[in-house]
Amino acid sequence: MTHHLVAGGGGFIGSHLADLLVARGDRVTIVDNFSTGRRSNIAQLAGEDRATVVEHDITMPLPVSITGGHFDTVLDLASPASPDDFKTMPLEILAVGSTGTRNLLDIALAQRARFFLASTSEVYGDPLVHPQPETYWGNVSSIGPRSCYDEAKRFSEALAMAYHRTKGLDIRIARIFNTYGERMRPRDGRVVNTFVLQALRDEPLTLHGDGSQTRSFCHVADEVVGLAAVIDGDHIGPINVGNPVEFTMRELAELVIELSGSASTITSVALPPEREGDPLQRCPDISLARSSYGWEPTISLRDGLARMIDWFRTKEELT
């Protein structure tokens, strides 16, 4: 039975990936300090004999319950990843992308396990090439409000490649693009959940500027299938995992209002200082994922948003 260490397994994407791995018959040990992850995200795994949860901060020395086990893969999904986190937790984000990633790399090396890094499209910054292929080196500010996350992930990629080149560690790197769906934190500053929360409250949906900025949204159920393909596959990476279909922010807002049956209107506001450096457009070139694994998203934004809105309606915290 394949055993995975899933760092960040209590988070939005990490918990869905843990579900997928358990459902296919694998064993998972979830490690999370629950600073942004949630125990409710993994409540469905309670009582599952193939799932273990260890509450721990991976920037600190790891307990024997982790280092003394045996893992076939070490999966690094442990980082706060929202605009609000960039503002409130920049030092923690930088620490997890450096010390935390290195601690996980050392575990993988000691156990001769495969190491998987969940990187991000943020490594492309505000791109000058569109759509973004893996060969594009990016346009990133090292001092802007987003730099804590952008540079942490760029450093994590460099660390992983250094372990691969100098120590022969078997690694895989995926770059995740905008992902949405059930289990997102309603108030973390990301656009999809912000719009859904506002719509369900019949509040105005707030567009930054004229709403012409674009993003490419991948439902989390599609995303984790793509990540699993990278984890299991032969391609070291990096490899983009995202949805290549672009939408403007205004189109997204209009669709959220339609699907939620909301009385909300759309209003334009100035970009706040902490959102300086937000990319004007972002879209993955997924040619490599298609050719290597035959993977591409199958869930439309309309269908995925409908699922997410239904899930958000059940959350007490929205009331």
Short mmCIF file of C-alpha atoms in Angstrom, two decimals:
data_model
loop_
_atom_site.label_atom_id
_atom_site.label_comp_id
_atom_site.label_asym_id
_atom_site.label_seq_id
_atom_site.Cartn_x
_atom_site.Cartn_y
_atom_site.Cartn_z
CA MET A 1 0.00 0.00 0.00
CA THR A 2 1.45 3.37 -1.02
CA HIS A 3 1.96 5.70 1.96
CA HIS A 4 1.93 9.47 1.43
CA LEU A 5 2.99 12.20 3.84
CA VAL A 6 0.67 15.10 2.98
CA ALA A 7 1.98 18.33 4.48
CA GLY A 8 -0.80 20.89 4.40
CA GLY A 9 -3.40 18.14 4.15
CA GLY A 10 -5.87 20.13 6.22
CA GLY A 11 -5.98 22.90 3.65
CA PHE A 12 -8.35 23.50 0.77
CA ILE A 13 -6.49 21.64 -1.98
CA GLY A 14 -4.53 19.37 0.35
CA SER A 15 -7.67 17.90 1.92
CA HIS A 16 -9.22 17.13 -1.47
CA LEU A 17 -5.98 15.47 -2.56
CA ALA A 18 -5.93 13.40 0.65
CA ASP A 19 -9.51 12.28 -0.10
CA LEU A 20 -8.53 11.20 -3.60
CA LEU A 21 -5.52 9.22 -2.36
CA VAL A 22 -7.50 7.42 0.34
CA ALA A 23 -10.35 6.70 -2.09
CA ARG A 24 -7.98 4.92 -4.46
CA GLY A 25 -6.66 2.71 -1.66
CA ASP A 26 -3.54 4.56 -0.50
CA ARG A 27 -2.56 5.51 3.02
CA VAL A 28 -2.05 9.14 4.08
CA THR A 29 -0.43 10.83 7.04
CA ILE A 30 -1.66 14.42 7.12
CA VAL A 31 0.61 17.00 8.75
CA ASP A 32 -0.84 20.47 9.35
CA ASN A 33 -0.55 23.17 12.00
CA PHE A 34 -4.08 24.36 11.09
CA SER A 35 -3.07 28.00 10.89
CA THR A 36 -5.07 28.26 7.66
CA GLY A 37 -6.11 24.63 7.20
CA ARG A 38 -9.20 23.35 8.98
CA ARG A 39 -9.98 20.20 10.88
CA SER A 40 -13.45 20.27 9.33
CA ASN A 41 -11.81 19.80 5.90
CA ILE A 42 -10.67 16.32 6.95
CA ALA A 43 -13.56 15.36 9.23
CA GLN A 44 -14.74 12.87 6.60
CA LEU A 45 -11.49 10.92 7.15
CA ALA A 46 -12.11 10.46 10.89
CA GLY A 47 -12.21 6.76 11.70
CA GLU A 48 -10.54 5.89 8.39
CA ASP A 49 -7.74 3.45 9.25
CA ARG A 50 -5.71 4.57 6.24
CA ALA A 51 -5.63 8.22 7.38
CA THR A 52 -3.60 9.66 10.24
CA VAL A 53 -3.48 13.31 11.32
CA VAL A 54 -0.48 14.91 13.02
CA GLU A 55 -0.79 18.53 14.16
CA HIS A 56 2.62 20.06 13.59
CA ASP A 57 4.35 23.09 12.06
CA ILE A 58 6.77 21.79 9.43
CA THR A 59 9.14 24.71 10.00
CA MET A 60 9.93 23.13 13.38
CA PRO A 61 11.87 19.87 13.96
CA LEU A 62 9.61 17.04 12.95
CA PRO A 63 8.46 14.42 15.50
CA VAL A 64 9.53 10.78 15.44
CA SER A 65 5.97 9.85 14.48
CA ILE A 66 6.84 11.40 11.12
CA THR A 67 10.57 10.93 10.72
CA GLY A 68 10.41 7.38 12.04
CA GLY A 69 7.74 6.23 9.62
CA HIS A 70 8.04 5.03 6.07
CA PHE A 71 6.67 7.08 3.20
CA ASP A 72 6.69 6.37 -0.48
CA THR A 73 5.99 10.01 -1.29
CA VAL A 74 6.35 13.30 0.60
CA LEU A 75 3.85 15.87 -0.67
CA ASP A 76 4.46 19.55 0.10
CA LEU A 77 1.19 21.52 0.01
CA ALA A 78 1.89 23.41 3.24
CA SER A 79 1.62 27.15 2.72
CA PRO A 80 -0.89 29.92 3.36
CA ALA A 81 -1.90 30.97 -0.14
CA SER A 82 -4.43 33.81 -0.14
CA PRO A 83 -4.10 37.61 -0.48
CA ASP A 84 -5.17 38.12 3.14
CA ASP A 85 -2.45 35.69 4.23
CA PHE A 86 0.15 37.66 2.25
CA LYS A 87 -0.77 40.69 4.35
CA THR A 88 -0.98 39.03 7.78
CA MET A 89 1.46 36.08 7.56
CA PRO A 90 4.37 37.06 5.29
CA LEU A 91 7.10 35.77 7.61
CA GLU A 92 5.31 32.46 8.13
CA ILE A 93 4.90 32.04 4.37
CA LEU A 94 8.60 32.70 3.77
CA ALA A 95 9.52 30.25 6.54
CA VAL A 96 7.36 27.43 5.23
CA GLY A 97 8.71 27.89 1.71
CA SER A 98 12.29 27.67 2.91
CA THR A 99 12.79 25.85 6.22
CA GLY A 100 9.56 23.89 5.92
CA THR A 101 10.24 22.69 2.40
CA ARG A 102 13.79 21.75 3.32
CA ASN A 103 12.59 19.72 6.32
CA LEU A 104 10.28 17.78 4.01
CA LEU A 105 13.02 17.31 1.42
CA ASP A 106 15.25 15.85 4.14
CA ILE A 107 12.54 13.36 5.11
CA ALA A 108 12.11 12.31 1.48
CA LEU A 109 15.88 11.93 1.09
CA ALA A 110 16.28 9.87 4.28
CA GLN A 111 13.43 7.55 3.28
CA ARG A 112 14.25 7.46 -0.44
CA ALA A 113 10.75 8.70 -1.12
CA ARG A 114 9.52 10.72 -4.07
CA PHE A 115 9.10 14.42 -3.22
CA PHE A 116 6.24 16.46 -4.70
CA LEU A 117 6.09 20.24 -4.55
CA ALA A 118 2.79 22.04 -5.04
CA SER A 119 4.12 25.24 -6.55
CA THR A 120 2.07 28.04 -8.06
CA SER A 121 1.38 30.19 -11.08
CA GLU A 122 2.52 33.07 -8.87
CA VAL A 123 6.06 32.21 -9.91
CA TYR A 124 5.16 33.85 -13.24
CA GLY A 125 4.30 37.11 -11.48
CA ASP A 126 2.52 39.66 -13.69
CA PRO A 127 3.30 37.80 -16.90
CA LEU A 128 4.58 39.36 -20.08
CA VAL A 129 3.97 36.09 -21.95
CA HIS A 130 0.41 34.82 -22.38
CA PRO A 131 -0.64 32.09 -21.85
CA GLN A 132 2.19 31.01 -19.57
CA PRO A 133 4.24 27.92 -20.52
CA GLU A 134 6.55 26.23 -18.04
CA THR A 135 9.54 27.62 -19.95
CA TYR A 136 8.58 31.21 -19.08
CA TRP A 137 10.76 32.57 -16.25
CA GLY A 138 8.29 35.15 -15.04
CA ASN A 139 7.98 38.85 -14.21
CA VAL A 140 8.08 38.92 -10.41
CA SER A 141 8.64 41.75 -7.93
CA SER A 142 10.86 40.64 -5.07
CA ILE A 143 9.64 43.48 -2.81
CA GLY A 144 5.94 43.87 -3.55
CA PRO A 145 3.01 42.86 -1.29
CA ARG A 146 2.79 39.44 -2.98
CA SER A 147 6.53 38.79 -2.87
CA CYS A 148 6.40 36.70 0.31
CA TYR A 149 4.44 34.01 -1.53
CA ASP A 150 5.90 34.44 -5.01
CA GLU A 151 9.49 34.27 -3.82
CA ALA A 152 8.82 31.53 -1.25
CA LYS A 153 7.52 29.24 -3.98
CA ARG A 154 10.32 30.18 -6.38
CA PHE A 155 12.79 29.31 -3.61
CA SER A 156 10.98 26.03 -2.90
CA GLU A 157 11.35 25.09 -6.57
CA ALA A 158 15.06 25.97 -6.46
CA LEU A 159 15.52 23.88 -3.30
CA ALA A 160 13.78 20.88 -4.81
CA MET A 161 15.87 21.08 -7.98
CA ALA A 162 19.07 21.43 -5.93
CA TYR A 163 18.23 18.25 -4.00
CA HIS A 164 17.50 16.51 -7.29
CA ARG A 165 20.75 17.61 -8.94
CA THR A 166 23.14 17.20 -6.02
CA LYS A 167 21.57 14.33 -4.05
CA GLY A 168 19.67 12.43 -6.72
CA LEU A 169 16.30 12.94 -5.00
CA ASP A 170 13.31 11.89 -7.09
CA ILE A 171 11.12 15.01 -7.34
CA ARG A 172 7.98 16.27 -9.05
CA ILE A 173 6.88 19.93 -9.33
CA ALA A 174 3.40 21.14 -10.28
CA ARG A 175 2.41 24.77 -10.74
CA ILE A 176 -1.16 25.32 -9.58
CA PHE A 177 -3.31 28.02 -11.20
CA ASN A 178 -6.42 29.61 -9.71
CA THR A 179 -8.40 26.83 -8.04
CA TYR A 180 -11.87 27.15 -6.50
CA GLY A 181 -14.52 24.96 -4.95
CA GLU A 182 -15.86 23.45 -1.77
CA ARG A 183 -13.84 23.99 1.46
CA MET A 184 -12.44 27.37 0.48
CA ARG A 185 -12.29 29.80 3.39
CA PRO A 186 -15.09 32.32 2.75
CA ARG A 187 -13.10 35.33 3.92
CA ASP A 188 -9.55 34.86 2.70
CA GLY A 189 -9.53 37.57 0.05
CA ARG A 190 -9.65 35.37 -3.05
CA VAL A 191 -12.03 36.54 -5.72
CA VAL A 192 -14.31 33.53 -6.23
CA ASN A 193 -15.20 32.98 -2.58
CA THR A 194 -15.47 36.73 -2.00
CA PHE A 195 -17.99 37.07 -4.82
CA VAL A 196 -19.96 34.01 -3.66
CA LEU A 197 -20.10 35.31 -0.07
CA GLN A 198 -21.24 38.75 -1.22
CA ALA A 199 -23.87 37.28 -3.54
CA LEU A 200 -25.34 35.01 -0.88
CA ARG A 201 -25.71 38.07 1.33
CA ASP A 202 -27.20 40.18 -1.49
CA GLU A 203 -24.31 42.61 -1.05
CA PRO A 204 -22.65 44.45 -3.97
CA LEU A 205 -19.94 42.41 -5.69
CA THR A 206 -16.80 44.54 -5.60
CA LEU A 207 -14.73 44.64 -8.78
CA HIS A 208 -11.24 46.10 -8.63
CA GLY A 209 -11.19 48.64 -11.44
CA ASP A 210 -13.31 47.88 -14.50
CA GLY A 211 -13.21 44.10 -14.06
CA SER A 212 -11.32 43.44 -17.27
CA GLN A 213 -8.61 41.44 -15.50
CA THR A 214 -8.68 37.76 -16.42
CA ARG A 215 -8.14 34.53 -14.55
CA SER A 216 -8.50 30.85 -15.48
CA PHE A 217 -10.43 28.92 -12.85
CA CYS A 218 -10.03 25.19 -12.21
CA HIS A 219 -12.47 23.35 -9.95
CA VAL A 220 -10.67 21.55 -7.15
CA ALA A 221 -11.99 18.13 -8.21
CA ASP A 222 -10.25 18.56 -11.57
CA GLU A 223 -7.17 20.07 -9.95
CA VAL A 224 -6.39 17.15 -7.66
CA VAL A 225 -6.75 14.64 -10.51
CA GLY A 226 -4.09 16.63 -12.36
CA LEU A 227 -1.86 16.81 -9.29
CA ALA A 228 -2.16 13.06 -8.75
CA ALA A 229 -1.09 12.49 -12.36
CA VAL A 230 2.04 14.57 -11.74
CA ILE A 231 2.77 12.78 -8.46
CA ASP A 232 2.50 9.35 -10.09
CA GLY A 233 4.05 10.29 -13.42
CA ASP A 234 7.52 10.34 -14.93
CA HIS A 235 7.85 14.06 -15.65
CA ILE A 236 10.00 15.95 -13.10
CA GLY A 237 8.41 19.24 -13.99
CA PRO A 238 7.57 21.92 -13.46
CA ILE A 239 4.23 21.22 -15.08
CA ASN A 240 1.23 23.55 -15.17
CA VAL A 241 -2.00 22.21 -13.68
CA GLY A 242 -4.90 24.56 -14.31
CA ASN A 243 -7.77 25.47 -16.58
CA PRO A 244 -6.83 27.25 -19.82
CA VAL A 245 -10.27 28.89 -20.26
CA GLU A 246 -10.12 32.59 -19.33
CA PHE A 247 -12.85 34.74 -17.79
CA THR A 248 -12.84 38.43 -16.92
CA MET A 249 -13.64 39.37 -13.34
CA ARG A 250 -16.84 41.03 -14.56
CA GLU A 251 -17.91 37.83 -16.31
CA LEU A 252 -17.20 35.89 -13.11
CA ALA A 253 -19.24 38.33 -11.02
CA GLU A 254 -22.19 38.16 -13.42
CA LEU A 255 -22.14 34.35 -13.40
CA VAL A 256 -22.03 34.17 -9.59
CA ILE A 257 -25.07 36.49 -9.35
CA GLU A 258 -26.97 34.42 -11.92
CA LEU A 259 -26.24 31.04 -10.34
CA SER A 260 -26.92 32.17 -6.77
CA GLY A 261 -30.17 33.95 -7.65
CA SER A 262 -28.81 36.96 -5.83
CA ALA A 263 -30.19 40.50 -5.78
CA SER A 264 -26.63 41.82 -5.69
CA THR A 265 -25.34 44.49 -8.01
CA ILE A 266 -21.78 44.96 -9.27
CA THR A 267 -19.72 47.95 -8.16
CA SER A 268 -16.21 49.06 -9.08
CA VAL A 269 -13.72 50.01 -6.37
CA ALA A 270 -10.11 51.14 -6.42
CA LEU A 271 -7.43 48.49 -6.07
CA PRO A 272 -6.35 48.53 -2.38
CA PRO A 273 -2.64 49.06 -1.66
CA GLU A 274 -2.16 45.49 -0.46
CA ARG A 275 -3.30 44.22 -3.88
CA GLU A 276 -0.58 46.12 -5.70
CA GLY A 277 1.05 43.86 -8.27
CA ASP A 278 -2.05 41.73 -8.92
CA PRO A 279 -1.57 40.27 -12.41
CA LEU A 280 -3.76 41.71 -15.14
CA GLN A 281 -4.09 38.30 -16.77
CA ARG A 282 -3.17 34.73 -16.02
CA CYS A 283 -3.79 31.59 -18.05
CA PRO A 284 -1.89 28.30 -18.14
CA ASP A 285 -0.50 26.62 -21.19
CA ILE A 286 -1.32 23.00 -20.31
CA SER A 287 0.15 21.41 -23.42
CA LEU A 288 2.65 19.51 -21.28
CA ALA A 289 -0.02 18.08 -18.96
CA ARG A 290 -2.10 17.03 -21.95
CA SER A 291 0.77 15.38 -23.81
CA SER A 292 2.33 13.73 -20.74
CA TYR A 293 -0.79 12.51 -18.93
CA GLY A 294 -3.80 13.18 -21.13
CA TRP A 295 -5.07 15.48 -18.39
CA GLU A 296 -7.26 18.51 -18.82
CA PRO A 297 -10.15 19.93 -16.79
CA THR A 298 -13.64 18.60 -17.43
CA ILE A 299 -15.78 20.72 -15.06
CA SER A 300 -17.06 23.99 -16.53
CA LEU A 301 -16.98 27.17 -14.47
CA ARG A 302 -20.78 27.22 -14.49
CA ASP A 303 -21.04 23.68 -13.07
CA GLY A 304 -18.20 24.14 -10.60
CA LEU A 305 -19.59 27.42 -9.27
CA ALA A 306 -23.01 25.83 -8.81
CA ARG A 307 -21.45 23.13 -6.65
CA MET A 308 -19.47 25.68 -4.66
CA ILE A 309 -22.47 27.95 -4.10
CA ASP A 310 -24.55 25.01 -2.84
CA TRP A 311 -21.77 24.09 -0.43
CA PHE A 312 -21.37 27.67 0.82
CA ARG A 313 -25.10 27.90 1.55
CA THR A 314 -24.70 25.21 4.22
CA LYS A 315 -22.01 27.04 6.17
CA GLU A 316 -23.13 28.66 9.42
CA GLU A 317 -20.31 31.20 9.20
CA LEU A 318 -22.02 32.85 6.21
CA THR A 319 -25.01 33.91 8.31
#
